[in-house]
Short mmCIF file of C-alpha atoms in Angstrom, two decimals:
data_model
loop_
_atom_site.label_atom_id
_atom_site.label_comp_id
_atom_site.label_asym_id
_atom_site.label_seq_id
_atom_site.Cartn_x
_atom_site.Cartn_y
_atom_site.Cartn_z
CA MET A 10 2.56 65.06 67.09
CA SER A 11 4.45 63.49 64.36
CA PHE A 12 7.91 61.77 63.76
CA GLU A 13 9.86 62.19 61.19
CA CYS A 14 13.03 59.92 59.54
CA GLN A 15 16.08 62.06 59.33
CA GLN A 16 17.28 59.69 56.28
CA CYS A 17 13.94 59.73 53.99
CA GLY A 18 11.42 62.35 55.76
CA LYS A 19 8.86 59.44 56.15
CA ARG A 20 6.57 60.78 58.73
CA PHE A 21 5.37 58.34 61.65
CA SER A 22 2.72 58.88 64.51
CA LYS A 23 4.57 56.94 67.46
CA ALA A 24 7.93 56.74 68.09
CA GLY A 25 8.41 52.99 67.80
CA ASP A 26 7.36 53.05 64.42
CA LEU A 27 9.49 55.48 63.77
CA ARG A 28 12.23 53.47 65.55
CA LYS A 29 11.22 50.20 63.65
CA HIS A 30 11.33 52.32 60.08
CA GLU A 31 15.02 53.63 60.71
CA ARG A 32 16.24 49.63 60.92
CA VAL A 33 15.67 50.08 56.96
CA HIS A 34 18.41 52.39 56.63
CA THR A 35 20.78 51.26 59.38
CA GLY A 36 19.79 47.14 58.65
CA GLU A 37 20.04 46.31 62.24
CA LYS A 38 18.05 43.18 62.79
CA PRO A 39 18.07 42.73 66.76
CA PHE A 40 15.92 40.12 66.91
CA GLU A 41 17.48 36.36 66.78
CA CYS A 42 16.18 32.73 66.10
CA LYS A 43 17.62 30.76 68.73
CA GLN A 44 16.92 27.65 66.87
CA CYS A 45 19.16 28.64 63.59
CA GLY A 46 20.35 31.99 64.39
CA LYS A 47 19.01 34.23 61.10
CA CYS A 48 18.18 37.98 62.72
CA PHE A 49 15.12 39.96 61.98
CA SER A 50 14.40 43.63 61.88
CA LEU A 51 11.31 43.10 63.32
CA ALA A 52 9.61 41.13 66.34
CA GLY A 53 7.02 39.81 64.67
CA ASN A 54 8.90 38.99 61.60
CA LEU A 55 10.84 36.49 64.32
CA ARG A 56 7.50 34.88 65.56
CA SER A 57 6.22 34.31 62.06
CA HIS A 58 9.93 32.87 60.97
CA GLU A 59 9.97 30.44 64.62
CA ARG A 60 6.59 28.30 62.83
CA VAL A 61 9.01 27.28 60.38
CA HIS A 62 10.35 25.35 63.42
CA THR A 63 7.84 24.50 65.43
CA GLY A 64 5.14 23.89 62.52
CA GLU A 65 2.44 25.69 64.19
CA LYS A 66 -0.21 27.07 62.11
CA PRO A 67 -2.49 29.12 63.98
CA PHE A 68 -4.29 30.72 60.80
CA GLU A 69 -7.48 28.61 59.69
CA CYS A 70 -9.43 29.34 56.38
CA LYS A 71 -13.26 29.24 57.23
CA HIS A 72 -14.03 28.08 54.08
CA CYS A 73 -11.84 25.05 53.37
CA GLY A 74 -10.08 24.37 56.96
CA LYS A 75 -6.88 24.73 55.88
CA CYS A 76 -3.99 26.32 58.21
CA PHE A 77 -1.78 28.43 57.31
CA SER A 78 1.79 30.10 59.52
CA LEU A 79 1.43 33.41 58.43
CA ALA A 80 -1.98 35.93 58.52
CA GLY A 81 -0.81 37.32 55.36
CA ASN A 82 -0.80 33.89 53.70
CA LEU A 83 -4.70 33.20 55.06
CA ARG A 84 -5.76 36.32 53.25
CA SER A 85 -3.94 35.51 50.21
CA HIS A 86 -5.60 32.04 50.33
CA GLU A 87 -9.09 33.22 50.65
CA ARG A 88 -8.97 34.77 47.50
CA VAL A 89 -9.12 31.87 45.65
CA HIS A 90 -12.57 31.11 47.32
CA THR A 91 -13.56 34.82 46.75
CA GLY A 92 -12.46 35.37 43.27
CA GLU A 93 -10.96 38.43 44.70
CA LYS A 94 -8.01 40.21 42.44
CA PRO A 95 -7.59 43.50 43.70
CA PHE A 96 -3.85 44.10 42.10
CA GLU A 97 -4.22 45.91 38.74
CA CYS A 98 -1.94 46.27 35.85
CA LYS A 99 -1.73 50.17 34.99
CA GLU A 100 -0.16 49.09 31.50
CA CYS A 101 -2.88 46.53 30.43
CA GLY A 102 -5.63 46.10 33.13
CA LYS A 103 -4.94 42.63 33.93
CA CYS A 104 -5.67 41.88 37.82
CA PHE A 105 -3.82 39.71 40.00
CA SER A 106 -5.16 38.09 43.69
CA GLU A 107 -1.52 38.78 44.95
CA ALA A 108 0.91 41.78 45.17
CA GLY A 109 3.71 39.86 43.98
CA HIS A 110 1.93 37.95 41.25
CA LEU A 111 1.45 42.04 39.70
CA SER A 112 4.96 42.88 40.46
CA ARG A 113 6.26 39.93 38.42
CA HIS A 114 3.55 40.72 35.78
CA LYS A 115 4.90 44.02 35.38
CA ARG A 116 8.26 42.90 34.18
CA VAL A 117 6.43 41.59 31.15
CA HIS A 118 5.85 44.99 30.29
CA THR A 119 9.12 46.42 31.67
CA ARG A 120 11.39 43.69 29.71
CA GLU A 121 13.39 43.91 33.47
CA LYS A 122 15.25 40.52 34.28
CA PRO A 123 16.61 41.55 37.28
CA PHE A 124 17.87 37.59 38.42
CA GLU A 125 21.16 36.92 36.97
CA CYS A 126 22.92 33.39 37.12
CA LYS A 127 26.09 33.82 38.13
CA GLN A 128 27.42 31.07 35.83
CA CYS A 129 26.47 32.17 32.44
CA GLY A 130 25.08 35.61 33.05
CA LYS A 131 21.85 34.60 31.79
CA CYS A 132 19.06 36.96 33.52
CA PHE A 133 15.28 36.12 34.41
CA ARG A 134 12.62 37.89 35.54
CA GLU A 135 11.53 35.60 38.10
CA THR A 136 13.89 34.11 41.16
CA GLY A 137 11.84 30.78 40.65
CA SER A 138 13.24 30.70 37.07
CA LEU A 139 16.49 31.61 37.95
CA ARG A 140 16.68 28.74 40.58
CA SER A 141 15.41 26.20 38.07
CA HIS A 142 18.20 27.50 35.98
CA GLU A 143 20.77 26.98 37.89
CA ARG A 144 20.35 23.36 38.00
CA VAL A 145 21.13 23.29 34.40
CA HIS A 146 24.74 23.91 35.88
CA ASN A 147 24.67 21.74 38.87
CA GLY A 148 22.96 19.20 37.69
CA LYS A 149 20.41 18.62 40.59
CA LYS A 150 17.03 16.86 40.25
CA PRO A 151 15.36 17.33 43.46
CA TYR A 152 11.86 16.12 42.18
CA GLU A 153 11.28 12.52 41.84
CA CYS A 154 8.14 10.63 40.10
CA LYS A 155 7.25 8.17 43.20
CA GLN A 156 5.89 5.90 39.94
CA CYS A 157 9.35 4.98 38.26
CA GLY A 158 12.06 6.78 39.99
CA LYS A 159 12.88 9.62 37.48
CA CYS A 160 13.89 12.42 38.81
CA PHE A 161 13.51 16.82 37.48
CA SER A 162 14.90 19.97 37.98
CA THR A 163 11.25 21.33 38.75
CA ALA A 164 8.17 20.89 40.26
CA THR A 165 6.06 21.67 36.86
CA GLN A 166 8.34 19.08 34.69
CA LEU A 167 7.51 16.44 37.76
CA ARG A 168 3.79 17.11 37.39
CA SER A 169 3.63 17.00 33.45
CA HIS A 170 5.56 13.83 33.58
CA GLU A 171 2.91 12.08 36.09
CA ARG A 172 0.46 12.47 33.39
CA VAL A 173 2.22 9.90 31.34
CA HIS A 174 1.41 7.48 34.10
CA THR A 175 -2.27 8.48 34.44
CA GLY A 176 -3.12 9.28 31.11
CA GLU A 177 -4.75 12.78 32.29
CA LYS A 178 -5.19 14.85 29.44
CA PRO A 179 -6.54 18.10 31.52
CA PHE A 180 -6.43 20.81 28.50
CA GLU A 181 -8.97 20.48 26.19
CA CYS A 182 -9.19 22.45 22.41
CA LYS A 183 -12.71 23.87 22.34
CA GLN A 184 -12.20 23.88 18.41
CA CYS A 185 -11.82 20.08 18.01
CA GLY A 186 -12.15 18.67 21.52
CA ARG A 187 -8.66 16.79 21.35
CA CYS A 188 -7.28 17.01 24.59
CA PHE A 189 -3.49 17.48 26.02
CA SER A 190 -1.62 16.93 28.99
CA LEU A 191 0.50 20.16 28.89
CA ALA A 192 -1.17 23.68 28.54
CA GLY A 193 1.58 24.60 26.22
CA ASN A 194 0.89 22.16 23.97
CA LEU A 195 -2.90 23.03 24.08
CA ARG A 196 -1.60 26.75 22.80
CA SER A 197 0.69 25.27 20.59
CA HIS A 198 -2.43 23.27 18.35
CA GLU A 199 -4.90 26.21 18.76
CA ARG A 200 -2.88 27.80 16.28
CA LEU A 201 -3.14 25.27 13.77
CA HIS A 202 -6.87 26.37 13.43
CA THR A 203 -6.01 30.19 13.84
CA GLY A 204 -3.03 29.83 11.49
CA GLU A 205 -1.48 32.24 14.14
CA LYS A 206 2.48 32.22 13.85
CA PRO A 207 3.74 34.78 16.14
CA PHE A 208 7.51 33.61 16.69
CA GLU A 209 9.82 34.80 14.06
CA CYS A 210 13.05 33.73 13.27
CA LYS A 211 15.56 36.84 12.73
CA ARG A 212 17.83 34.72 10.55
CA CYS A 213 15.56 33.83 7.78
CA GLY A 214 12.23 35.35 8.65
CA LYS A 215 10.68 31.73 9.10
CA CYS A 216 7.22 31.73 11.18
CA PHE A 217 6.40 29.51 14.31
CA SER A 218 3.41 29.12 16.18
CA GLY A 219 5.52 28.00 19.55
CA ALA A 220 8.67 29.64 20.76
CA VAL A 221 10.10 25.68 21.77
CA ASN A 222 9.61 25.59 17.89
CA LEU A 223 11.50 28.65 16.88
CA ARG A 224 14.22 28.09 19.92
CA SER A 225 14.86 24.33 18.23
CA HIS A 226 14.77 25.77 14.61
CA GLU A 227 17.40 28.33 15.54
CA ARG A 228 19.88 25.49 15.72
CA VAL A 229 19.76 24.89 12.14
CA HIS A 230 21.28 27.95 11.57
CA THR A 231 23.79 27.85 14.50
CA GLY A 232 24.58 24.18 14.36
CA GLU A 233 24.41 23.65 18.12
CA LYS A 234 23.72 20.28 19.27
CA PRO A 235 23.88 20.83 23.13
CA PHE A 236 22.15 17.56 24.06
CA GLU A 237 24.55 14.47 24.12
CA CYS A 238 23.97 10.84 24.95
CA LYS A 239 26.19 9.52 27.69
CA GLN A 240 25.83 6.02 26.22
CA CYS A 241 27.73 6.32 22.55
CA GLY A 242 28.56 10.28 22.66
CA LYS A 243 26.11 11.22 19.86
CA CYS A 244 24.52 14.95 19.86
CA PHE A 245 21.34 15.97 19.30
CA SER A 246 19.46 19.59 18.99
CA HIS A 247 16.62 18.75 20.58
CA SER A 248 16.45 17.37 24.14
CA GLY A 249 13.51 15.09 23.35
CA ASN A 250 15.66 13.47 20.27
CA LEU A 251 17.96 12.78 22.66
CA ARG A 252 15.46 11.11 25.41
CA SER A 253 14.08 9.14 22.42
CA HIS A 254 17.60 7.96 20.98
CA GLU A 255 17.99 6.90 24.66
CA ARG A 256 15.65 4.48 24.46
CA VAL A 257 17.36 2.70 21.37
CA HIS A 258 20.12 1.82 24.35
CA THR A 259 17.34 0.61 26.96
CA GLY A 260 14.82 -0.88 24.67
CA GLU A 261 12.07 1.19 26.86
CA LYS A 262 8.39 1.77 24.89
CA PRO A 263 6.49 3.78 27.84
CA PHE A 264 3.91 5.13 25.27
CA GLU A 265 1.16 2.58 24.70
CA CYS A 266 -1.76 2.44 21.99
CA LYS A 267 -4.74 1.84 24.09
CA GLN A 268 -6.65 1.08 20.59
CA CYS A 269 -3.88 -1.94 19.84
CA GLY A 270 -1.54 -1.77 22.44
CA LYS A 271 1.11 -1.41 20.25
CA CYS A 272 4.28 0.42 22.22
CA PHE A 273 6.20 3.26 21.06
CA SER A 274 9.59 5.04 22.57
CA GLY A 275 8.23 8.37 22.00
CA ALA A 276 4.94 10.06 22.39
CA ARG A 277 5.42 11.82 19.32
CA LEU A 278 5.62 8.58 17.60
CA LEU A 279 2.43 7.15 19.67
CA SER A 280 0.66 10.54 18.35
CA ARG A 281 1.03 9.84 14.88
CA HIS A 282 0.31 6.34 15.30
CA GLU A 283 -3.44 7.31 16.75
CA ARG A 284 -4.16 8.91 13.78
CA VAL A 285 -3.98 5.27 11.82
CA HIS A 286 -7.29 4.39 13.98
CA THR A 287 -8.92 7.83 13.90
CA GLY A 288 -8.54 8.91 10.51
CA GLU A 289 -7.39 12.37 11.65
CA LYS A 290 -5.81 14.58 9.02
CA PRO A 291 -5.45 17.79 11.09
CA PHE A 292 -2.47 19.32 8.19
CA GLU A 293 -4.33 21.03 5.53
CA CYS A 294 -2.63 22.59 2.39
CA LYS A 295 -3.88 25.84 2.26
CA GLU A 296 -3.19 25.75 -1.51
CA CYS A 297 -5.26 23.05 -2.77
CA GLY A 298 -7.19 21.63 0.72
CA LYS A 299 -5.29 18.14 0.67
CA CYS A 300 -4.93 17.23 4.22
CA PHE A 301 -2.47 14.85 5.72
CA SER A 302 -1.75 12.96 9.39
CA GLU A 303 1.95 14.39 9.96
CA ALA A 304 3.11 18.26 9.69
CA GLY A 305 5.92 16.75 8.07
CA HIS A 306 3.99 15.43 4.94
CA LEU A 307 2.38 18.43 4.55
CA SER A 308 5.56 20.49 4.46
CA ARG A 309 6.80 17.72 1.68
CA HIS A 310 3.65 18.38 -0.35
CA LYS A 311 4.25 21.99 -0.24
CA ARG A 312 6.73 21.82 -2.47
CA VAL A 313 4.97 20.29 -5.11
CA HIS A 314 3.34 23.87 -5.20
CA THR A 315 6.62 25.79 -4.46
CA GLY A 316 8.81 23.78 -6.65
CA GLU A 317 11.41 24.08 -3.57
CA LYS A 318 14.27 21.84 -3.65
CA PRO A 319 16.04 22.25 -0.47
CA TYR A 320 18.32 19.21 -0.79
CA GLU A 321 21.45 19.51 -2.93
CA CYS A 322 23.60 16.51 -3.71
CA LYS A 323 27.16 18.02 -2.98
CA GLN A 324 28.51 15.48 -5.20
CA CYS A 325 26.87 16.77 -8.64
CA GLY A 326 24.64 19.77 -7.46
CA LYS A 327 21.29 17.98 -8.22
CA CYS A 328 18.40 19.43 -6.21
CA PHE A 329 15.68 17.03 -4.12
CA SER A 330 12.42 17.94 -2.25
CA ILE A 331 12.50 15.10 -0.43
CA ALA A 332 15.77 14.11 1.83
CA GLY A 333 15.29 10.25 1.57
CA ASN A 334 15.33 10.99 -2.34
CA LEU A 335 18.78 12.74 -1.82
CA ARG A 336 19.94 10.23 -0.03
CA ARG A 337 18.96 7.59 -2.52
CA HIS A 338 20.74 9.66 -5.45
CA GLU A 339 23.85 9.89 -3.39
CA LYS A 340 24.34 6.28 -3.83
CA VAL A 341 24.66 6.54 -7.30
CA HIS A 342 28.38 8.19 -6.49
CA THR A 343 29.53 6.33 -3.41
CA GLY A 344 28.00 2.87 -5.23
CA LYS A 345 26.71 1.42 -1.78
CA GLU A 346 24.28 -1.06 -2.10
CA PRO A 347 23.38 -1.90 1.61
CA TYR A 348 20.32 -4.14 0.96
CA GLU A 349 21.37 -7.70 0.42
CA CYS A 350 19.05 -10.52 -0.80
CA LYS A 351 19.32 -13.33 1.83
CA GLN A 352 18.11 -16.26 -0.91
CA CYS A 353 20.66 -15.09 -3.85
CA GLY A 354 23.37 -12.37 -1.76
CA LYS A 355 22.25 -10.11 -4.73
CA CYS A 356 22.59 -6.26 -3.28
CA PHE A 357 20.50 -3.34 -4.30
CA SER A 358 21.04 0.31 -3.41
CA GLN A 359 17.03 1.17 -2.35
CA ALA A 360 15.33 -1.42 -0.10
CA GLY A 361 12.11 -0.94 -2.56
CA ASN A 362 14.20 -2.62 -5.30
CA LEU A 363 15.28 -5.49 -2.91
CA MET A 364 11.58 -6.06 -1.93
CA ARG A 365 10.71 -6.72 -5.48
CA HIS A 366 13.93 -8.51 -6.54
CA LYS A 367 12.60 -10.86 -3.50
CA ARG A 368 9.47 -11.88 -5.79
CA VAL A 369 11.38 -13.66 -8.08
CA HIS A 370 12.23 -16.12 -5.63
CA THR A 371 8.59 -16.05 -3.66
CA ARG A 372 6.86 -15.90 -7.26
CA GLU A 373 4.36 -13.47 -5.48
CA LYS A 374 1.99 -11.40 -7.76
CA PRO A 375 0.72 -9.18 -5.16
CA HIS A 376 -0.76 -6.34 -7.69
CA GLU A 377 -3.83 -7.11 -9.66
CA CYS A 378 -5.28 -4.53 -12.05
CA ASN A 379 -9.33 -4.57 -12.16
CA GLN A 380 -8.76 -2.92 -15.98
CA ALA A 381 -6.28 -5.56 -17.07
CA ALA A 382 -6.86 -8.42 -15.26
CA GLY A 383 -4.00 -11.41 -15.47
CA LEU A 384 -1.84 -8.62 -17.47
CA GLN A 385 2.08 -9.24 -17.39
CA ILE A 386 4.87 -7.29 -17.91
CA THR A 387 8.56 -8.39 -18.04
CA ALA A 388 11.56 -6.53 -17.17
CA GLY A 389 12.23 -5.68 -20.78
CA GLN A 390 8.98 -4.03 -21.40
CA ARG A 391 9.75 -1.53 -18.58
CA THR A 392 9.00 1.46 -20.54
CA MET A 393 6.46 3.89 -21.14
CA SER A 394 5.36 2.72 -24.56
CA GLY A 395 5.53 -0.64 -23.64
CA LEU A 396 3.52 -0.40 -20.99
CA ILE A 397 0.80 1.32 -22.59
CA ALA A 398 0.81 -1.07 -25.66
CA ASP A 399 0.25 -3.84 -22.80
CA LEU A 400 -2.56 -1.98 -21.08
CA THR A 401 -4.17 -0.97 -23.99
CA GLY A 402 -3.57 -4.34 -26.13
CA ASP A 403 -2.51 -2.33 -29.40
CA PRO A 404 0.79 -1.72 -30.18
CA LYS A 405 0.15 1.51 -31.93
CA SER A 406 -1.54 3.45 -28.91
CA VAL A 407 -0.52 6.92 -28.50
CA ILE A 408 -1.97 8.45 -24.78
CA VAL A 409 -1.45 12.13 -24.35
CA ILE A 410 -0.36 12.58 -21.11
CA GLU A 411 -0.59 15.76 -19.29
CA LYS A 412 0.84 16.38 -16.14
CA HIS A 413 1.81 12.80 -15.70
CA SER A 414 -1.46 11.99 -15.06
CA CYS A 415 -2.40 8.25 -14.50
CA TRP A 416 -4.94 7.60 -17.52
CA ILE A 417 -6.44 4.64 -15.33
CA CYS A 418 -6.82 6.18 -11.86
CA GLN A 419 -6.02 9.97 -12.92
CA GLU A 420 -3.60 10.14 -9.91
CA GLU A 421 -0.88 12.78 -10.85
CA MET A 422 3.02 12.06 -10.36
CA SER A 423 5.60 14.87 -9.99
CA SER A 424 7.67 12.74 -12.80
CA GLU A 425 7.16 10.40 -15.91
CA ALA A 426 9.60 8.00 -13.68
CA LEU A 427 7.11 7.99 -11.29
CA LEU A 428 4.34 7.54 -13.20
CA LEU A 429 5.80 4.57 -14.53
CA GLN A 430 6.47 3.26 -11.40
CA HIS A 431 2.85 3.74 -10.26
CA TYR A 432 1.57 1.96 -13.27
CA GLU A 433 3.25 -1.21 -12.08
CA HIS A 434 0.19 -0.98 -9.15
CA HIS A 435 -2.30 -1.90 -11.93
CA MET A 436 -0.74 -4.76 -13.30
CA THR A 437 1.19 -7.75 -12.13
CA TYR A 438 5.05 -7.28 -12.59
CA VAL A 439 7.40 -9.79 -13.07
CA CYS A 440 11.03 -10.27 -13.28
CA GLU A 441 12.63 -12.04 -16.07
CA ASP A 442 15.36 -14.46 -15.11
CA ASP A 443 18.81 -13.30 -15.88
CA SER A 444 19.66 -16.30 -17.27
#
């Protein structure tokens, strides 16, 4: 004999099981917790809930002795020891140890995001992600670091932060052995080896190795700067830039180099500095094979091959491949000379010009040429023909210059002006007195 549910047609072997099932349709919850008033549809669920108040954990793991308040939690835990993953995704074949994990995973395929933020309407695949996001609006940071008192909105952020104090870097690259404190940083790093850039900007088509890098880049198009400094009101497009900036006000430099003890305000600054000791140059140009210690240096170098000059002067339209060159050029229009000599008060538009001028006072001659030892050049001789004549000793000398290549060391320059400056490193430079 079987008992059928009149609502959905489901059949049960016992009348009691049918009555329990009918509460799914009626919403009836007759079992109330005397401690907090919470109600349940099943007596078993109430008993399990009461252990929250009593702290009772009657279900013990025979492998490690850990105790649980629910039999289901114990069964899930035991799979940590057995390695069992009985819940398989029919789309991709990936297996999981818990049904809930499989349910969450399925949303990767369906793109379902059922959990919506009531404040801004943003949707999420997981309730945990929604709760973390809601703290952006309410400002709650319930997870505190016991070492320094800093608070975080998620437990994951706290765990990641704690590695700053412990120095732990548990995620190792199998290609080069480099270690990272965050799994995401390792994944991004591995793409340096594979060259993979799966995240594409829909505005300009530029591709990135990490989703975070793409989101950061998108703010170039939108101009969005959501991170504001509470001290001075300055806004930033990246949270990391804001944190680094805040240390300008606090003077904090929490990142210390283990090699030389030098301290830095940001982790990236420390990483770049560490390459001074290791000599590591992980960023390679695919055009010519030249390697660089920083990604920014590689980006600038690539423009030698592409001829790209993305930095345009708004005054005259002249374009530059490097932002610093644009800033120096703009001083031609503004007339700004922010670099002042403390000895004589003379001002200069560029820091390099000031440094060269200071040698007038100190009489310092730091650049010695191995091929033209003792040779000096005055300010009046600073022309290409004058330099060549002095270097060769023959005023009628002619040197064929191809691609602005230095005839002494064969290093190539991108312009004649830079080559002229480069030659100064092969000889001692003396400024003539204005008087």
